[in-house]
PDB file of C-alpha atoms in Angstrom:
ATOM      1  CA  MET A 920      46.324 -63.958  11.827  1.00  0.00           C
ATOM      2  CA  PHE A 921      45.106 -60.483  10.949  1.00  0.00           C
ATOM      3  CA  LYS A 922      41.610 -61.541  10.796  1.00  0.00           C
ATOM      4  CA  ARG A 923      41.897 -63.637  13.988  1.00  0.00           C
ATOM      5  CA  GLN A 924      43.358 -60.564  15.744  1.00  0.00           C
ATOM      6  CA  LYS A 925      40.587 -58.392  14.408  1.00  0.00           C
ATOM      7  CA  ASN A 926      37.895 -60.593  15.403  1.00  0.00           C
ATOM      8  CA  PHE A 927      39.447 -60.920  18.950  1.00  0.00           C
ATOM      9  CA  VAL A 928      39.711 -57.054  19.319  1.00  0.00           C
ATOM     10  CA  THR A 929      36.078 -56.565  18.016  1.00  0.00           C
ATOM     11  CA  ALA A 930      34.898 -59.141  20.571  1.00  0.00           C
ATOM     12  CA  LEU A 931      36.976 -57.340  23.284  1.00  0.00           C
ATOM     13  CA  ILE A 932      35.583 -53.975  22.327  1.00  0.00           C
ATOM     14  CA  GLY A 933      31.920 -55.502  22.371  1.00  0.00           C
ATOM     15  CA  GLN A 934      32.322 -56.865  25.725  1.00  0.00           C
ATOM     16  CA  THR A 935      33.848 -53.632  27.230  1.00  0.00           C
ATOM     17  CA  ARG A 936      31.130 -51.544  25.686  1.00  0.00           C
ATOM     18  CA  SER A 937      28.489 -54.094  27.112  1.00  0.00           C
ATOM     19  CA  LYS A 938      29.986 -53.746  30.500  1.00  0.00           C
ATOM     20  CA  PHE A 939      30.316 -49.987  30.281  1.00  0.00           C
ATOM     21  CA  TYR A 940      26.514 -49.472  29.408  1.00  0.00           C
ATOM     22  CA  CYS A 941      25.485 -52.110  31.885  1.00  0.00           C
ATOM     23  CA  ASN A 942      27.265 -49.938  34.598  1.00  0.00           C
ATOM     24  CA  LYS A 943      25.834 -46.806  33.179  1.00  0.00           C
ATOM     25  CA  ILE A 944      22.181 -48.366  33.491  1.00  0.00           C
ATOM     26  CA  GLU A 945      22.903 -49.535  37.072  1.00  0.00           C
ATOM     27  CA  GLU A 946      23.999 -46.105  37.946  1.00  0.00           C
ATOM     28  CA  CYS A 947      20.668 -44.620  36.927  1.00  0.00           C
ATOM     29  CA  GLN A 948      19.080 -46.334  39.753  1.00  0.00           C
ATOM     30  CA  GLY A 949      15.528 -45.580  38.299  1.00  0.00           C
ATOM     31  CA  ASP A 950      16.093 -42.329  37.361  1.00  0.00           C
ATOM     32  CA  GLN A 951      14.105 -42.128  33.882  1.00  0.00           C
ATOM     33  CA  LYS A 952      15.945 -39.056  32.527  1.00  0.00           C
ATOM     34  CA  SER A 953      19.370 -40.541  33.082  1.00  0.00           C
ATOM     35  CA  LEU A 954      18.319 -43.810  31.853  1.00  0.00           C
ATOM     36  CA  PHE A 955      16.890 -42.346  28.512  1.00  0.00           C
ATOM     37  CA  HIS A 956      19.986 -40.215  28.103  1.00  0.00           C
ATOM     38  CA  VAL A 957      22.201 -43.653  28.187  1.00  0.00           C
ATOM     39  CA  ALA A 958      19.874 -45.058  25.879  1.00  0.00           C
ATOM     40  CA  ASP A 959      20.139 -42.289  23.359  1.00  0.00           C
ATOM     41  CA  ARG A 960      23.854 -42.437  23.651  1.00  0.00           C
ATOM     42  CA  LEU A 961      23.793 -46.045  23.012  1.00  0.00           C
ATOM     43  CA  LEU A 962      21.416 -45.792  20.107  1.00  0.00           C
ATOM     44  CA  HIS A 963      23.658 -42.732  18.861  1.00  0.00           C
ATOM     45  CA  ARG A 964      20.564 -40.387  18.723  1.00  0.00           C
ATOM     46  CA  LYS A 965      21.558 -36.712  18.659  1.00  0.00           C
ATOM     47  CA  THR A 966      19.615 -35.114  21.272  1.00  0.00           C
ATOM     48  CA  ALA A 967      20.933 -31.572  21.222  1.00  0.00           C
ATOM     49  CA  ASP A 968      20.703 -31.088  17.601  1.00  0.00           C
ATOM     50  CA  SER A 969      17.148 -32.597  17.269  1.00  0.00           C
ATOM     51  CA  CYS A 970      16.010 -30.181  20.165  1.00  0.00           C
ATOM     52  CA  ASP A 971      17.460 -27.183  17.920  1.00  0.00           C
ATOM     53  CA  ILE A 972      15.652 -28.632  14.701  1.00  0.00           C
ATOM     54  CA  ALA A 973      12.483 -28.978  16.778  1.00  0.00           C
ATOM     55  CA  ALA A 974      12.536 -25.505  18.061  1.00  0.00           C
ATOM     56  CA  GLU A 975      13.090 -24.076  14.665  1.00  0.00           C
ATOM     57  CA  LYS A 976      10.214 -26.197  13.246  1.00  0.00           C
ATOM     58  CA  MET A 977       8.064 -24.850  15.964  1.00  0.00           C
ATOM     59  CA  SER A 978       8.851 -21.228  15.381  1.00  0.00           C
ATOM     60  CA  ASP A 979       8.248 -21.704  11.647  1.00  0.00           C
ATOM     61  CA  PHE A 980       4.803 -23.345  12.489  1.00  0.00           C
ATOM     62  CA  PHE A 981       3.925 -20.513  14.676  1.00  0.00           C
ATOM     63  CA  MET A 982       5.060 -17.892  12.336  1.00  0.00           C
ATOM     64  CA  LYS A 983       2.885 -19.561   9.579  1.00  0.00           C
ATOM     65  CA  LYS A 984      -0.120 -19.801  12.070  1.00  0.00           C
ATOM     66  CA  ILE A 985       0.221 -16.170  12.912  1.00  0.00           C
ATOM     67  CA  ARG A 986       0.173 -15.116   9.205  1.00  0.00           C
ATOM     68  CA  ASP A 987      -2.725 -17.492   8.358  1.00  0.00           C
ATOM     69  CA  ILE A 988      -4.767 -16.014  11.412  1.00  0.00           C
ATOM     70  CA  TRP A 989      -3.908 -12.434  10.255  1.00  0.00           C
ATOM     71  CA  GLU A 990      -4.952 -13.042   6.708  1.00  0.00           C
ATOM     72  CA  GLU A 991      -8.080 -14.505   7.839  1.00  0.00           C
ATOM     73  CA  LEU A 992      -9.002 -11.521  10.198  1.00  0.00           C
ATOM     74  CA  GLN A 993      -8.063  -9.236   7.207  1.00  0.00           C
ATOM     75  CA  CYS A 994     -10.476 -11.239   5.063  1.00  0.00           C
ATOM     76  CA  HIS A 995     -13.418 -11.131   7.511  1.00  0.00           C
ATOM     77  CA  ASP A 996     -12.751  -7.457   8.709  1.00  0.00           C
ATOM     78  CA  ASP A 997     -15.824  -5.957   6.710  1.00  0.00           C
ATOM     79  CA  GLY A 998     -17.199  -9.184   5.453  1.00  0.00           C
ATOM     80  CA  ASN A 999     -15.674  -8.756   2.032  1.00  0.00           C
ATOM     81  CA  GLU A1000     -13.799 -12.025   1.088  1.00  0.00           C
ATOM     82  CA  GLU A1001     -11.967 -10.462  -1.751  1.00  0.00           C
ATOM     83  CA  MET A1002     -10.161  -7.850   0.415  1.00  0.00           C
ATOM     84  CA  PRO A1003      -6.482  -7.382  -0.733  1.00  0.00           C
ATOM     85  CA  LEU A1004      -4.084  -8.361   2.081  1.00  0.00           C
ATOM     86  CA  GLY A1005      -0.629  -7.430   1.490  1.00  0.00           C
ATOM     87  CA  ASP A1006       2.093  -8.581   3.782  1.00  0.00           C
ATOM     88  CA  PRO A1007       0.611  -9.338   7.308  1.00  0.00           C
ATOM     89  CA  VAL A1008       3.980  -9.204   9.045  1.00  0.00           C
ATOM     90  CA  SER A1009       4.826  -5.837   7.881  1.00  0.00           C
ATOM     91  CA  ARG A1010       1.528  -4.112   8.823  1.00  0.00           C
ATOM     92  CA  THR A1011       1.239  -2.720  12.250  1.00  0.00           C
ATOM     93  CA  PRO A1012      -1.728  -4.303  14.135  1.00  0.00           C
ATOM     94  CA  PRO A1013      -3.894  -1.733  15.891  1.00  0.00           C
ATOM     95  CA  LYS A1014      -3.082  -0.616  19.226  1.00  0.00           C
ATOM     96  CA  LEU A1015      -4.882  -2.295  22.308  1.00  0.00           C
ATOM     97  CA  GLU A1016      -5.448   0.545  24.758  1.00  0.00           C
ATOM     98  CA  VAL A1017      -8.276  -0.982  26.815  1.00  0.00           C
ATOM     99  CA  LEU A1018      -8.977  -4.685  27.434  1.00  0.00           C
ATOM    100  CA  SER A1019     -12.193  -5.058  29.122  1.00  0.00           C
ATOM    101  CA  PRO A1020     -12.733  -7.945  31.650  1.00  0.00           C
ATOM    102  CA  ALA A1021     -14.262 -11.196  30.408  1.00  0.00           C
ATOM    103  CA  GLY A1022     -17.290 -12.516  32.030  1.00  0.00           C
ATOM    104  CA  ILE A1023     -17.756 -16.154  33.083  1.00  0.00           C
ATOM    105  CA  GLU A1024     -20.317 -16.427  30.499  1.00  0.00           C
ATOM    106  CA  GLU A1025     -17.915 -15.545  27.681  1.00  0.00           C
ATOM    107  CA  VAL A1026     -15.159 -17.889  28.762  1.00  0.00           C
ATOM    108  CA  VAL A1027     -17.539 -20.780  29.157  1.00  0.00           C
ATOM    109  CA  ARG A1028     -18.987 -20.031  25.629  1.00  0.00           C
ATOM    110  CA  ILE A1029     -15.375 -19.813  24.272  1.00  0.00           C
ATOM    111  CA  ILE A1030     -14.202 -23.054  25.819  1.00  0.00           C
ATOM    112  CA  LYS A1031     -17.321 -24.896  24.777  1.00  0.00           C
ATOM    113  CA  THR A1032     -16.444 -23.974  21.071  1.00  0.00           C
ATOM    114  CA  MET A1033     -13.043 -25.378  21.358  1.00  0.00           C
ATOM    115  CA  SER A1034     -11.905 -28.518  19.856  1.00  0.00           C
ATOM    116  CA  ASN A1035     -11.425 -31.358  22.080  1.00  0.00           C
ATOM    117  CA  ALA A1036      -7.961 -32.124  20.540  1.00  0.00           C
ATOM    118  CA  THR A1037      -5.337 -32.400  23.134  1.00  0.00           C
ATOM    119  CA  CYS A1038      -1.433 -32.409  23.171  1.00  0.00           C
ATOM    120  CA  ASP A1039       0.606 -34.739  25.297  1.00  0.00           C
ATOM    121  CA  LEU A1040       2.135 -31.479  26.903  1.00  0.00           C
ATOM    122  CA  ASP A1041      -1.274 -30.247  27.997  1.00  0.00           C
ATOM    123  CA  PRO A1042      -1.472 -30.362  31.870  1.00  0.00           C
ATOM    124  CA  MET A1043      -5.267 -31.478  31.377  1.00  0.00           C
ATOM    125  CA  PRO A1044      -7.088 -32.670  28.498  1.00  0.00           C
ATOM    126  CA  THR A1045      -9.560 -30.364  26.929  1.00  0.00           C
ATOM    127  CA  SER A1046     -12.542 -32.825  27.248  1.00  0.00           C
ATOM    128  CA  LEU A1047     -11.758 -32.889  31.098  1.00  0.00           C
ATOM    129  CA  VAL A1048     -11.821 -29.118  31.109  1.00  0.00           C
ATOM    130  CA  LYS A1049     -14.923 -29.075  29.523  1.00  0.00           C
ATOM    131  CA  GLN A1050     -16.593 -31.634  31.922  1.00  0.00           C
ATOM    132  CA  GLN A1051     -15.430 -29.598  34.862  1.00  0.00           C
ATOM    133  CA  LEU A1052     -16.328 -26.380  33.443  1.00  0.00           C
ATOM    134  CA  ASP A1053     -18.583 -25.309  36.061  1.00  0.00           C
ATOM    135  CA  VAL A1054     -15.744 -25.493  38.472  1.00  0.00           C
ATOM    136  CA  LEU A1055     -12.740 -24.256  36.492  1.00  0.00           C
ATOM    137  CA  ALA A1056     -14.738 -21.267  34.571  1.00  0.00           C
ATOM    138  CA  PRO A1057     -14.397 -18.802  37.538  1.00  0.00           C
ATOM    139  CA  LEU A1058     -10.601 -19.712  38.030  1.00  0.00           C
ATOM    140  CA  ILE A1059     -10.026 -19.466  34.131  1.00  0.00           C
ATOM    141  CA  THR A1060     -11.845 -16.184  34.077  1.00  0.00           C
ATOM    142  CA  ALA A1061      -9.981 -14.751  36.956  1.00  0.00           C
ATOM    143  CA  VAL A1062      -6.616 -15.799  35.393  1.00  0.00           C
ATOM    144  CA  ARG A1063      -7.523 -14.138  32.158  1.00  0.00           C
ATOM    145  CA  ASN A1064      -8.677 -11.021  33.687  1.00  0.00           C
TER     146      ASN A1064
END
């Protein structure tokens, strides 16, 4: 009797859950964000925690990247590869008192040397920027300056 009742309740919960999520999906009415939120809840995905973890990983990545760049700049400072580095984070970088404007040629040269790698978050693929450089270079230069 217990097993029969347990199976009945389990089936009833399954039907109720199915109706609940069907109604939630219908309520989305084509709203992708809401639909993905429902799917995440249905699949028991943790969205808030994963965002915190992703932000922490991104922060760690950029801190490491800054240290690596700083160390590389220190190595190439006077052409001496064996230069002692110390702790790059504790050292005070030189003050930038004047930033001279960049010319279009300089911006074009820098963009042409960039990798064609593109992230899904980029508004425009790097290869497209390079293809349309004659049109975009003056705008990028103006924004930079």
